[in-house]
Coordinates of C-alpha atoms in Angstrom, one line a residue:
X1053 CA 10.6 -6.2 -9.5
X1054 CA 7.3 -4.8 -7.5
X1055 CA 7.7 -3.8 -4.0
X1056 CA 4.6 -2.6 -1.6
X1057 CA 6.1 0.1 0.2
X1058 CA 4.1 1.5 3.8
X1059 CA 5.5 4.9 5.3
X1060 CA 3.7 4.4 8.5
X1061 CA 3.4 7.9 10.1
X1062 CA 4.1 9.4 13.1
X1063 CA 1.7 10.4 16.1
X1064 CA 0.9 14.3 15.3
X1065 CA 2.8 14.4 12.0
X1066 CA 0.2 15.7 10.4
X1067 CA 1.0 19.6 10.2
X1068 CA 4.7 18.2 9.1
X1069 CA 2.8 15.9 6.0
X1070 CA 0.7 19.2 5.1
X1071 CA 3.5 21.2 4.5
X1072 CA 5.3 18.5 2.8
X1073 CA 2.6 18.0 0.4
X1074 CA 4.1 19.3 -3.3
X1075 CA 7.1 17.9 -2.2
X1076 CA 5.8 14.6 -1.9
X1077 CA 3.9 14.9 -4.9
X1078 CA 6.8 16.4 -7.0
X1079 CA 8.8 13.2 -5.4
X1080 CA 6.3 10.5 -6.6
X1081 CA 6.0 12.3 -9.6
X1082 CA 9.1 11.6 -10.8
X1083 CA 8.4 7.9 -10.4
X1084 CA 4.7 8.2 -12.3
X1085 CA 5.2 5.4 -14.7
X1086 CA 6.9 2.7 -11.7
X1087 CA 4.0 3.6 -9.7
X1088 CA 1.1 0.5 -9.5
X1089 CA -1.0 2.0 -6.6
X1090 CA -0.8 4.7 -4.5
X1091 CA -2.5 7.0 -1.4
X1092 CA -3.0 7.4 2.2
X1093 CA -4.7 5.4 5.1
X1094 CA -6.8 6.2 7.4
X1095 CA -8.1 4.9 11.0
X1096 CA -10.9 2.8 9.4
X1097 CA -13.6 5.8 10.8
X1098 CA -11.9 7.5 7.9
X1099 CA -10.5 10.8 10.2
X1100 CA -7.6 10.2 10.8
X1101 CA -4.2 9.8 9.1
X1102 CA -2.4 6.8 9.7
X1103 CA 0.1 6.3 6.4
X1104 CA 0.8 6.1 3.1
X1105 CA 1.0 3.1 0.8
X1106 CA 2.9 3.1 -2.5
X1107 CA 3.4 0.2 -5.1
X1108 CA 6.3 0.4 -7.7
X1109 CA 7.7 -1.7 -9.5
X1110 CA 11.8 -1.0 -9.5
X1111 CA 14.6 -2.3 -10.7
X1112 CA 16.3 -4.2 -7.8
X1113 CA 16.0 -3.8 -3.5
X1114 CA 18.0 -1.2 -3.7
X1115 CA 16.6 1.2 -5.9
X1116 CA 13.0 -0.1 -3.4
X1117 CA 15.1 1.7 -0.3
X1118 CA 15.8 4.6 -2.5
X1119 CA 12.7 5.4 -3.2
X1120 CA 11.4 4.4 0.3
X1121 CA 14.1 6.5 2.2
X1122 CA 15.0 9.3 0.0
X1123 CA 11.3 10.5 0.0
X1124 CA 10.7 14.0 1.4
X1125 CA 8.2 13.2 4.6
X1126 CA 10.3 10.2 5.2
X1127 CA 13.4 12.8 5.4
X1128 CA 11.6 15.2 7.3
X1129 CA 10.4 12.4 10.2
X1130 CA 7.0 12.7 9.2
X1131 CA 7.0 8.6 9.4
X1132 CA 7.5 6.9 12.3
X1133 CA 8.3 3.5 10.4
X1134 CA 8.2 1.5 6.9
X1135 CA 7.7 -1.7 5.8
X1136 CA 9.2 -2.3 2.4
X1137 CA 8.5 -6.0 0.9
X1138 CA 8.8 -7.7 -2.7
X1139 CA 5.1 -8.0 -4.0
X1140 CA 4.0 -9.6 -6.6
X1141 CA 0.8 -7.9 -8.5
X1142 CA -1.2 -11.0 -9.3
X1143 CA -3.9 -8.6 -11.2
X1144 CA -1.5 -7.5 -13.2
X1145 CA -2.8 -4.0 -13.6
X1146 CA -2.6 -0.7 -11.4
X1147 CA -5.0 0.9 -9.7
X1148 CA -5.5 3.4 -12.5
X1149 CA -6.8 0.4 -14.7
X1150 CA -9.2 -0.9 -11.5
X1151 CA -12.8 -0.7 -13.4
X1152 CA -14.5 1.1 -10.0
X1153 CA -12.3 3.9 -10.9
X1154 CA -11.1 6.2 -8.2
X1155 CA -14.3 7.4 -6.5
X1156 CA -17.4 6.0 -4.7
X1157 CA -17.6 3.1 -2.5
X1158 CA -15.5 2.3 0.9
X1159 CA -11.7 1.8 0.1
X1160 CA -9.2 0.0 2.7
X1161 CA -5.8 -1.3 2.6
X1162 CA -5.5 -5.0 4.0
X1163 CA -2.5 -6.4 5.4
X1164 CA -2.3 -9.4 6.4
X1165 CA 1.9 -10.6 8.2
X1166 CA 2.8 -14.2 8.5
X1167 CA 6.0 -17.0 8.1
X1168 CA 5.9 -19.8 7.6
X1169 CA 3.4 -21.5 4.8
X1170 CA 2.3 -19.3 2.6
X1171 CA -1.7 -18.5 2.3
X1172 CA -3.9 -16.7 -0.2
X1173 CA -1.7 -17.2 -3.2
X1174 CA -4.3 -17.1 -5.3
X1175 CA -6.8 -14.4 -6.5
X1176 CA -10.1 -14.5 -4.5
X1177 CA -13.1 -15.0 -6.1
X1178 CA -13.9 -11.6 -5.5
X1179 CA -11.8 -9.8 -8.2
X1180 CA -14.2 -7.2 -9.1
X1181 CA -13.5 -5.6 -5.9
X1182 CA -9.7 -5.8 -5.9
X1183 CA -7.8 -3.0 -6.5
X1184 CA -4.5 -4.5 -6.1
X1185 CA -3.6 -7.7 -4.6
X1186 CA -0.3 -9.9 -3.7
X1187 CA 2.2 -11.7 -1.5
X1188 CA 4.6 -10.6 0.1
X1189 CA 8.0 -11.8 -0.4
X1190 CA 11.7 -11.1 0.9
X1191 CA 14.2 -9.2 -1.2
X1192 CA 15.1 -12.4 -3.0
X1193 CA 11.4 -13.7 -3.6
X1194 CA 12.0 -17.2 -1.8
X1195 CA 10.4 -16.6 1.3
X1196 CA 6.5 -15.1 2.1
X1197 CA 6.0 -12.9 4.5
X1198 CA 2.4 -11.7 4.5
X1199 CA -0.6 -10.6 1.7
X1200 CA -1.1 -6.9 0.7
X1201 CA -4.6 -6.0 -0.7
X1202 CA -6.3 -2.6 -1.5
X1203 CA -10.0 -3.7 -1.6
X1204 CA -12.9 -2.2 -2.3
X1205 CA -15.8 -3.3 0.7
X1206 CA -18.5 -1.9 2.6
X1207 CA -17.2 -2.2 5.7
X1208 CA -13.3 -3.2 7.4
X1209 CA -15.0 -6.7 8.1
X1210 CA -16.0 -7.2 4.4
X1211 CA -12.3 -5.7 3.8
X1212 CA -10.6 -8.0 6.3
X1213 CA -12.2 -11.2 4.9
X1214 CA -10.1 -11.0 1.8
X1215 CA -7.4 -12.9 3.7
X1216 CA -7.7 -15.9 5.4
X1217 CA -7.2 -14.1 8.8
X1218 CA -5.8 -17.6 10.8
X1219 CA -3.0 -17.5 8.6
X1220 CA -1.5 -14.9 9.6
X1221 CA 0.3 -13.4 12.4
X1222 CA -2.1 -10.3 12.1
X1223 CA -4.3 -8.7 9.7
X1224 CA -4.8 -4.9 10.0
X1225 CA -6.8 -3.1 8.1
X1226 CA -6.6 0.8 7.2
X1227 CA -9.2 3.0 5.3
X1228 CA -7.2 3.7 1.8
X1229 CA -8.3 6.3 -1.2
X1230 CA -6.1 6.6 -4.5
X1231 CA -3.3 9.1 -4.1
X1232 CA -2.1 11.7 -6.3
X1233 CA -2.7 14.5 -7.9
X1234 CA -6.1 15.1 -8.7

């Protein structure tokens, strides 16, 4: 099962995430061959902090919590929220296997909340620029709740129009880069 998993963080954590850094690593290391995507947001000027975003594909909701709640900035109250979802990967590859590889170009995370009918079920047209992209669902899969994209785009617009934005509730979008060790 794949979950999309946002530690959202919290205003002037960033000293707290800083020192917390190996230990993150060292946490998600132990989870290297679950992981799909991984890294940190940004405000879309690319400055400042705002999150990190990990896909992983787990066994059942619980073990999802686990690794959501049991990880070491999370403990520490370095986040001031998370949103932890079923996802679906509809690529069907990680970010490792994206062919834009890790570097170059703008990166953003899209994330689009909704009920009701569900919207952009299908790949866009745009796949060369997808780094990973699917639905969100609730623990049991019957219900969707949003779309999670990490996109590659020129600019947030470009990024945003991914979704179909009256769809949804909201659409935010975050400045993204892959995560992990380099």
């Amino acid at each position: 099962m794949e979950f999309f998993c946002y530690h959202r963080d919290r205003p002037g954590s960033l000293p707290l995430r800083e020192e917390l850094t190996e230990a993150h690593w060292s946490y998600m290391d132990g989870y290297e061959a679950e992981l799909i995507a991984r890294g940190p947001t940004f405000t879309t000027d690319g400055e400042t902090l705002t999150g990190s975003v990990h896909i992983v594909d787990l066994p059942n909701p619980a073990a999802a919590r686990a690794f959501a709640f049991d990880e070491p900035n999370y403990q520490a109250g370095a986040y001031r929220d998370v949103l932890l979802r079923r996802w679906r990967n509809l690529l069907g590859r990680t970010m490792w296997d994206f062919p834009g590889g890790r570097t170059g170009d703008d990166r953003y995370l899209v994330l689009g909340l909704g009920s009701g009918e569900a919207a952009d079920l299908a790949v866009p047209p745009n796949e060369d620029d997808l780094i990973a992209y699917g639905p969100l669902l609730s623990d049991d899969a019957t219900a969707w709740l949003g779309t999670a994209a990490l996109v590659r785009a020129a600019d947030p617009d470009r990024a945003g129009a991914v979704l179909t934005r009256e769809r949804y509730a909201s659409v935010e979008v975050y400045g993204w880069e892959f995560g992990g060790r380099r």
